[in-house]
Short mmCIF file of C-alpha atoms in Angstrom, two decimals:
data_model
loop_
_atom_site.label_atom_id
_atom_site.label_comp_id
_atom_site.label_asym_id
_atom_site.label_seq_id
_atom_site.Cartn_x
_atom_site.Cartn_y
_atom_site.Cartn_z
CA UNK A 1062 81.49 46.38 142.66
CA UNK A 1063 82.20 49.89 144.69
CA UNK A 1064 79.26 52.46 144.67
CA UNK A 1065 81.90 54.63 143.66
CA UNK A 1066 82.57 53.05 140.24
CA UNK A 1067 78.81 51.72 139.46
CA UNK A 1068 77.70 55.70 139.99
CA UNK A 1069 80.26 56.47 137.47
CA UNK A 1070 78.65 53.97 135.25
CA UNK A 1071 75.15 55.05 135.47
CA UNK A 1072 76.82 58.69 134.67
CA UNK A 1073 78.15 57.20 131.24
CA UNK A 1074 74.84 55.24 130.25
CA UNK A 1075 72.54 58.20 131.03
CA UNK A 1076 74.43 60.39 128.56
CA UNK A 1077 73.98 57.97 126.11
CA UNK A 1078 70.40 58.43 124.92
CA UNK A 1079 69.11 56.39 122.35
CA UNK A 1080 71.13 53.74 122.90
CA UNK A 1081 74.16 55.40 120.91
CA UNK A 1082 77.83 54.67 122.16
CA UNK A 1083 79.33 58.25 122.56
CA UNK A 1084 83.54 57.34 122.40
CA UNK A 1085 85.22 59.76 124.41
CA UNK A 1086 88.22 61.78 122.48
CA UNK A 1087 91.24 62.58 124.47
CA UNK A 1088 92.18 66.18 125.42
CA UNK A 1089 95.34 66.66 123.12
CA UNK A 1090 97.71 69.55 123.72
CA UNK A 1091 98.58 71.78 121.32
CA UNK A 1092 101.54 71.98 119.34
CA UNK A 1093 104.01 74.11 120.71
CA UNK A 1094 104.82 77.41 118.33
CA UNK A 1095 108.43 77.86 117.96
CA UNK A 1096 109.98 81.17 118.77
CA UNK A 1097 112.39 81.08 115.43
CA UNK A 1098 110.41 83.60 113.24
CA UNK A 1099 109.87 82.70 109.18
CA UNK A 1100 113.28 83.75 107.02
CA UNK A 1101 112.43 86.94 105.08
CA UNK A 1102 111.45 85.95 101.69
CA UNK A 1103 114.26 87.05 99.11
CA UNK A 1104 113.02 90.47 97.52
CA UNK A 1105 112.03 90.32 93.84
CA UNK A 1106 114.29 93.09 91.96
CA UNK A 1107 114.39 94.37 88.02
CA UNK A 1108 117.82 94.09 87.76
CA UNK A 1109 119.35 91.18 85.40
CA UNK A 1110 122.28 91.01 87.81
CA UNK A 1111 122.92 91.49 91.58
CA UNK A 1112 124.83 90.64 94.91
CA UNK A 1113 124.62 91.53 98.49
CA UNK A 1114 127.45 90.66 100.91
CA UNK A 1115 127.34 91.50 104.66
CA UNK A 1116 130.90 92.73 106.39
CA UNK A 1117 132.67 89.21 106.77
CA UNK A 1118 131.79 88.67 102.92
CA UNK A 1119 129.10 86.30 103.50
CA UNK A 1120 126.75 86.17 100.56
CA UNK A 1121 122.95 87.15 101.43
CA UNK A 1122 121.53 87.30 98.28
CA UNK A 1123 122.83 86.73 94.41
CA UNK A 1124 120.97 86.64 90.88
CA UNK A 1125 123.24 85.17 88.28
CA UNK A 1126 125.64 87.04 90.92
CA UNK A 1127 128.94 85.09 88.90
CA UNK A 1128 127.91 86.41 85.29
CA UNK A 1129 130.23 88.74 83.78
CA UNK A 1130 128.28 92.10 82.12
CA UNK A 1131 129.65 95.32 81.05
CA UNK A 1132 130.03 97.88 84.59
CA UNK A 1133 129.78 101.17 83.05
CA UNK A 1134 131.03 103.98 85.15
CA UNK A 1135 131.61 101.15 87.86
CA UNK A 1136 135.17 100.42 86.38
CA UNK A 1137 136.10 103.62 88.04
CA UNK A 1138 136.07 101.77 91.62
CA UNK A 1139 138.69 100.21 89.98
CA UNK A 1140 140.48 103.52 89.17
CA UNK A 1141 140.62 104.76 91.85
CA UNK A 1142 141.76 101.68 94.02
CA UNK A 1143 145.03 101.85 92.02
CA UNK A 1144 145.66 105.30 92.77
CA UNK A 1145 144.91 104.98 96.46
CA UNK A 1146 146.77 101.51 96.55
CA UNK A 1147 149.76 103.45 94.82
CA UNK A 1148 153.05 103.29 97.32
CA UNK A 1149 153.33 107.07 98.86
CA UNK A 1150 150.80 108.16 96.72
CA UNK A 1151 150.81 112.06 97.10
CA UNK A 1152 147.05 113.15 96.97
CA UNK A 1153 147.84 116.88 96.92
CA UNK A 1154 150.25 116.69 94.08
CA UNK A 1155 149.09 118.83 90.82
CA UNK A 1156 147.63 117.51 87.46
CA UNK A 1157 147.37 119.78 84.53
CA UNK A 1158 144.74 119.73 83.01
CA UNK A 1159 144.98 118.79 78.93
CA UNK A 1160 143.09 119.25 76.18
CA UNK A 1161 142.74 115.57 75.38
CA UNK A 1162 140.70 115.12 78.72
CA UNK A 1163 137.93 116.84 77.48
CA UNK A 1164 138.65 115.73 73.66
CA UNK A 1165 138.06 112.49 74.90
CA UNK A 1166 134.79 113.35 76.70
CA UNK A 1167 133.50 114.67 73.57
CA UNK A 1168 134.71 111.60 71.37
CA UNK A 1169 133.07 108.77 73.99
CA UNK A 1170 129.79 111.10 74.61
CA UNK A 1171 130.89 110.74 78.16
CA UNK A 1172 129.96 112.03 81.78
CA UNK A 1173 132.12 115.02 82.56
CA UNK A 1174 133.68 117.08 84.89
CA UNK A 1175 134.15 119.74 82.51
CA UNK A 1176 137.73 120.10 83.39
CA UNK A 1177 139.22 123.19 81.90
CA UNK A 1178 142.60 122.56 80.00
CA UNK A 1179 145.34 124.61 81.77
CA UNK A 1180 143.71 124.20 85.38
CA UNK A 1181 146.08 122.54 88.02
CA UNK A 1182 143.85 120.17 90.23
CA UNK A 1183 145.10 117.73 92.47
CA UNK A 1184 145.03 114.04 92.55
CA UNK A 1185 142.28 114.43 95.47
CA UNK A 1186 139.80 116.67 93.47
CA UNK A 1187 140.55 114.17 90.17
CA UNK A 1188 139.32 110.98 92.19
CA UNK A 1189 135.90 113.29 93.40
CA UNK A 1190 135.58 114.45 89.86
CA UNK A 1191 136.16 110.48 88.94
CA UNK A 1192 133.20 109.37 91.26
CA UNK A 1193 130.90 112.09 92.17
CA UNK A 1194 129.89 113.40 88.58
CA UNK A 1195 131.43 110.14 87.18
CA UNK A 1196 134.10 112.29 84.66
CA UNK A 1197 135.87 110.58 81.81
CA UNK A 1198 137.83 113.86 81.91
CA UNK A 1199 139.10 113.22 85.46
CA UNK A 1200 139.27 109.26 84.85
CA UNK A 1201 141.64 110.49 81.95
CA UNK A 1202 143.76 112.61 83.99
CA UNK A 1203 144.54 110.24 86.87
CA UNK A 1204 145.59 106.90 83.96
CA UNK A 1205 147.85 109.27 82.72
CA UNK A 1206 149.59 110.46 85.51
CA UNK A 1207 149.64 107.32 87.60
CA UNK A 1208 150.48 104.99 83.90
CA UNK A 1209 153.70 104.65 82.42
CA UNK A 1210 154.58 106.10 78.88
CA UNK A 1211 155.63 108.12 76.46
CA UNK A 1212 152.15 109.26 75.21
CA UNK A 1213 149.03 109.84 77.12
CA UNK A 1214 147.71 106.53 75.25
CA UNK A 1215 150.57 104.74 76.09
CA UNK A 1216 150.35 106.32 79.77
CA UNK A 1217 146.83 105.33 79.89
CA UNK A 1218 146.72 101.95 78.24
CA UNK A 1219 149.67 101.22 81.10
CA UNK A 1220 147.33 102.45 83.49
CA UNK A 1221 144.82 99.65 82.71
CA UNK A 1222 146.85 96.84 82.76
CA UNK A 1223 148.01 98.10 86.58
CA UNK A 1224 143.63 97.76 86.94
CA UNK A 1225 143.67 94.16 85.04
CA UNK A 1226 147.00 93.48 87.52
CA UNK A 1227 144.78 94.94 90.70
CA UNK A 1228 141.86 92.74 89.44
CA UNK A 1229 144.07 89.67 89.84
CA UNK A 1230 145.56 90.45 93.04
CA UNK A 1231 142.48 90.64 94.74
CA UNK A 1232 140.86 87.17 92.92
CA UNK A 1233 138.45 89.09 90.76
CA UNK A 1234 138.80 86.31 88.18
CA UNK A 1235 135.67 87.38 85.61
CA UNK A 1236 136.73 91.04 85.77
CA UNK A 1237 138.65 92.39 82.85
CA UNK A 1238 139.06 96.00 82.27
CA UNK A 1239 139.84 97.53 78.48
CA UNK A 1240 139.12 100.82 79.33
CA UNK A 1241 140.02 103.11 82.62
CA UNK A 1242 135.93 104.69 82.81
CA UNK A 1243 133.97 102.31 81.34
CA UNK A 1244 132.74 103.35 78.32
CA UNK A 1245 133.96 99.61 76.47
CA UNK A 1246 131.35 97.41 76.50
CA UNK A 1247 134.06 94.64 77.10
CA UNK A 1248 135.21 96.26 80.19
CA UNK A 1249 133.19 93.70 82.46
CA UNK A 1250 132.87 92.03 86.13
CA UNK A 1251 130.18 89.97 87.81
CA UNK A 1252 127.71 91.25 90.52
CA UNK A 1253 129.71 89.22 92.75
CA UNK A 1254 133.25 90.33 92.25
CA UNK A 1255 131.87 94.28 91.84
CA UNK A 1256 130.32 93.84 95.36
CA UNK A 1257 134.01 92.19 96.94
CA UNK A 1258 135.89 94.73 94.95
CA UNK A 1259 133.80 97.71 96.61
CA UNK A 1260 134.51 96.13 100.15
CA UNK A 1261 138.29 96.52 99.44
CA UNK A 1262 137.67 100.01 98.22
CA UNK A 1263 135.78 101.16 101.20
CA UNK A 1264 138.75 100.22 103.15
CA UNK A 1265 140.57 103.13 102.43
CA UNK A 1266 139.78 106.46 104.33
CA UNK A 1267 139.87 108.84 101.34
CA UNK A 1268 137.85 106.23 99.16
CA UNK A 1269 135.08 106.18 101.94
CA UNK A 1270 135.35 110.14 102.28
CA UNK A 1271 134.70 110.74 98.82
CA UNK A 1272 132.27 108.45 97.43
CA UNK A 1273 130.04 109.79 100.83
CA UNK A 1274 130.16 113.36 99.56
CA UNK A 1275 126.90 114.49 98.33
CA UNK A 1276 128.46 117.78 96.79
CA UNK A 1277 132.25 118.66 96.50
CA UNK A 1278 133.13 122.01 96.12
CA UNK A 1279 136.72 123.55 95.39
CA UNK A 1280 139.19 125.55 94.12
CA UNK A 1281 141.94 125.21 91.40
CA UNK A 1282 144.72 127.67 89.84
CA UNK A 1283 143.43 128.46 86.80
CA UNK A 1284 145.40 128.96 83.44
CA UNK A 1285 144.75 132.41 83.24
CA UNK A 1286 146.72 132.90 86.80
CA UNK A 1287 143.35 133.52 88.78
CA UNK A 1288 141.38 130.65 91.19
CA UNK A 1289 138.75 128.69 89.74
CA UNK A 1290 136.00 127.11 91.57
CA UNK A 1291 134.52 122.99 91.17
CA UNK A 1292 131.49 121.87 92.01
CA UNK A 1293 130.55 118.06 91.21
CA UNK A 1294 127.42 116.30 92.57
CA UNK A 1295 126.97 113.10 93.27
CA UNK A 1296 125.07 111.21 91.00
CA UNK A 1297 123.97 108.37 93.11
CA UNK A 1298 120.90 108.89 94.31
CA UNK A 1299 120.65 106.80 97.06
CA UNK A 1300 123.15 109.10 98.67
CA UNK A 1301 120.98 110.77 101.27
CA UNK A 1302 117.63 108.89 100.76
CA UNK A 1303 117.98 105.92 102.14
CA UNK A 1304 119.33 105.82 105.81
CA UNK A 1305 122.86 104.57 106.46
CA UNK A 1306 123.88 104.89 102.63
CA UNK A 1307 127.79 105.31 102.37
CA UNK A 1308 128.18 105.86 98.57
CA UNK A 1309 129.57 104.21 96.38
CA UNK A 1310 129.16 104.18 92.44
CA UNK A 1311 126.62 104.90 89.07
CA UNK A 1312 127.44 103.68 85.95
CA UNK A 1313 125.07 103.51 82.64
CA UNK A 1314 125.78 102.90 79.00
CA UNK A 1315 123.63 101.15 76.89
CA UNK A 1316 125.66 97.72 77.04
CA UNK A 1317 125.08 97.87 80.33
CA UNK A 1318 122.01 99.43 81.40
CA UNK A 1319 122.07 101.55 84.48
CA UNK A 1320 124.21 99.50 87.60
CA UNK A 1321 124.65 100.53 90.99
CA UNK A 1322 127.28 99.63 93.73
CA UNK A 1323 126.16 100.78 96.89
CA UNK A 1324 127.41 100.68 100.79
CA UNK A 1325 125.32 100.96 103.45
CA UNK A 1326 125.38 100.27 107.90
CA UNK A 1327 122.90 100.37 110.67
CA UNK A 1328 124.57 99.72 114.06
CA UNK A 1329 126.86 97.15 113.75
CA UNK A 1330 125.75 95.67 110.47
CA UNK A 1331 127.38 96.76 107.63
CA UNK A 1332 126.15 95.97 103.81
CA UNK A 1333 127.76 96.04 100.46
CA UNK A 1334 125.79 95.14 97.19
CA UNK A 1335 125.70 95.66 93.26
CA UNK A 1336 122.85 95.45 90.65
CA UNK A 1337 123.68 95.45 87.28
CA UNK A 1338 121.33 96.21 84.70
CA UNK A 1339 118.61 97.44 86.22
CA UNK A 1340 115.23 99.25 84.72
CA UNK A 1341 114.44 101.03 88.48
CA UNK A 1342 118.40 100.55 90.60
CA UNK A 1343 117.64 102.61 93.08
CA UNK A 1344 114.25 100.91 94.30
CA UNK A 1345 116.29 97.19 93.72
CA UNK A 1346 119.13 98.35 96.00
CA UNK A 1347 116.91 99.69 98.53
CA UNK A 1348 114.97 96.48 98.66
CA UNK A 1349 118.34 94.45 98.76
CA UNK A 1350 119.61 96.65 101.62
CA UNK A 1351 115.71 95.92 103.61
CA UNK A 1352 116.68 92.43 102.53
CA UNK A 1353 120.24 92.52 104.84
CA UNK A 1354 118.69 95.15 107.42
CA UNK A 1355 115.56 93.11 108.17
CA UNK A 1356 113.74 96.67 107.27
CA UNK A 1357 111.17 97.99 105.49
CA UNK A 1358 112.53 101.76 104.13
CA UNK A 1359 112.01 101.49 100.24
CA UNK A 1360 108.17 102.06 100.96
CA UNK A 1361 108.71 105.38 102.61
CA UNK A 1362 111.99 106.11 100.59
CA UNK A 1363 112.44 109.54 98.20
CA UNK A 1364 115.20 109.78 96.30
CA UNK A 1365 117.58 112.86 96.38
CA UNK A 1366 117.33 115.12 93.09
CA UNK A 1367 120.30 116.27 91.61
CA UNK A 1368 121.18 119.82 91.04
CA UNK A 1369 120.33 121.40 87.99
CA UNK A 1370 122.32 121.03 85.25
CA UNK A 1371 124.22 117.99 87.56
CA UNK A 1372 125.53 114.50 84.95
CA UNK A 1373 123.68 111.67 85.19
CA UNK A 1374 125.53 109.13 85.12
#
């Protein structure tokens, strides 16, 4: 035997005292980490009903996304996607203003614009005084003029079968519209179908423009012969308080619940989501949008306040 191995065995039997066998353990190396970081766990929100769909229309998030539930003051996405899909629609042509608008208002215990009958306001300041203080009045106007008709409820009634028509153009099979603002608690659409309808929406220039307007403010011939000045906020909150917010839509009735259908981008990412019936919509949007952004903003996030004397909506 070499001296080289039998001083290698005396090593080993010296370090044995006591006569115990000490078994050597192997060096093992250790696991490699891997560089893909943990999904983000989906964000737990109030609301009954909700969707969030990235720019290609890829679904990141859903709760019972493909249930239909009343939309509220939602259904006027709808609205005004007929009038801005309308053939040479002429956005500076002038609506009178009637006293049924604001009969109506007072009938359905509606949102308002507060219209004044007589005014002469285009088809531009009806579709801001449709979305930014969510009026019936407005809503009104534009099914009457764009609907066909002898009677303003004929006009109007024509007006939402072109939104039911719209609805199935686009595959928005669970939506059905009975009303042109809303206020029916059968006028319904999934989280889902809300959230694709608001990406075709936010297609359109003038759609975008308006539903990012925090305040609108202009002017009108009044009856009397003089000028008469508008101002409508926005009602949606989120508008302004969360960064990279685009608009789009409130709507609450008690069917419903409050519901929000929101727009949002950061760099190239761009977001589109709905909740529907939702005790705290602004915090669950937020959270959906920190969902798609990878972000953490609710926690520092203050909502906007409204103007005084502003709808709610």
């Amino acid at each position: 035997m070499s001296s080289r191995i039998l001083t290698k065995r005396k090593t080993i039997i010296a370090a044995c005292a006591g006569g115990a066998l000490l078994v050597a353990t192997p060096l093992v190396a250790s696991a490699t980490t891997s560089d893909t970081p943990e999904p983000r766990p989906a964000p737990a929100i109030a609301a009954k009903g909700a969707s969030l769909l990235d720019g290609s229309g890829k679904v990141l998030y859903g709760k019972t996304e493909n249930k239909a539930r009343p939309m509220a003051s939602t259904a006027k996405i709808m609205l005004a996607t007929v009038v801005l899909d309308t053939k040479d629609v002429d956005l500076e042509r002038q609506v009178p203003v009637k006293q049924a608008y604001r009969d109506y208002v007072t009938e359905h215990e509606a949102s308002t614009a507060d219209l004044k009958t007589g005014d002469k306001v285009t088809v531009r300041q009806l579709l801001y005084a449709s979305l930014l203080p969510s009026g019936a009045d407005a809503a009104y106007a534009l099914a009457d003029t764009f609907g066909t008709g002898a009677t303003p409820e004929e006009r109007s009634k024509s007006f939402i079968g072109k939104m039911n028509t719209r609805a199935d153009e686009l595959g928005l099979k669970n939506t059905e519209y009975d009303s042109f603002d809303g206020t029916s608690k059968t006028t319904s659409s999934t989280p889902a179908e809300l959230a694709r309808l608001a990406q075709h929406a936010m297609q359109n220039p003038t759609f975008r423009t308006v539903v990012s307007t925090k305040t609108y403010k202009g002017d009108a011939p009044a009856e009397n012969g003089g000028t008469r000045t508008y101002t409508w906020a926005n009602t949606n909150k989120l508008l302004g308080s969360y960064k990279g917010v685009l608009g789009i839509k409130t709507g609450t009735t008690t069917p419903a619940g409050p519901c929000l259908v929101f727009a949002a981008a950061r760099g190239e990412k761009n977001l589109v989501g709905t909740v529907m019936n939702s005790k705290d919509r602004y915090d669950d949007a937020a959270k959906l949008l920190d969902y798609g952004f990878d972000t953490n903003s609710v926690e520092k996030m203050k909502l906007r306040k409204l103007p005084t004397g502003a709808q709610a909506d």
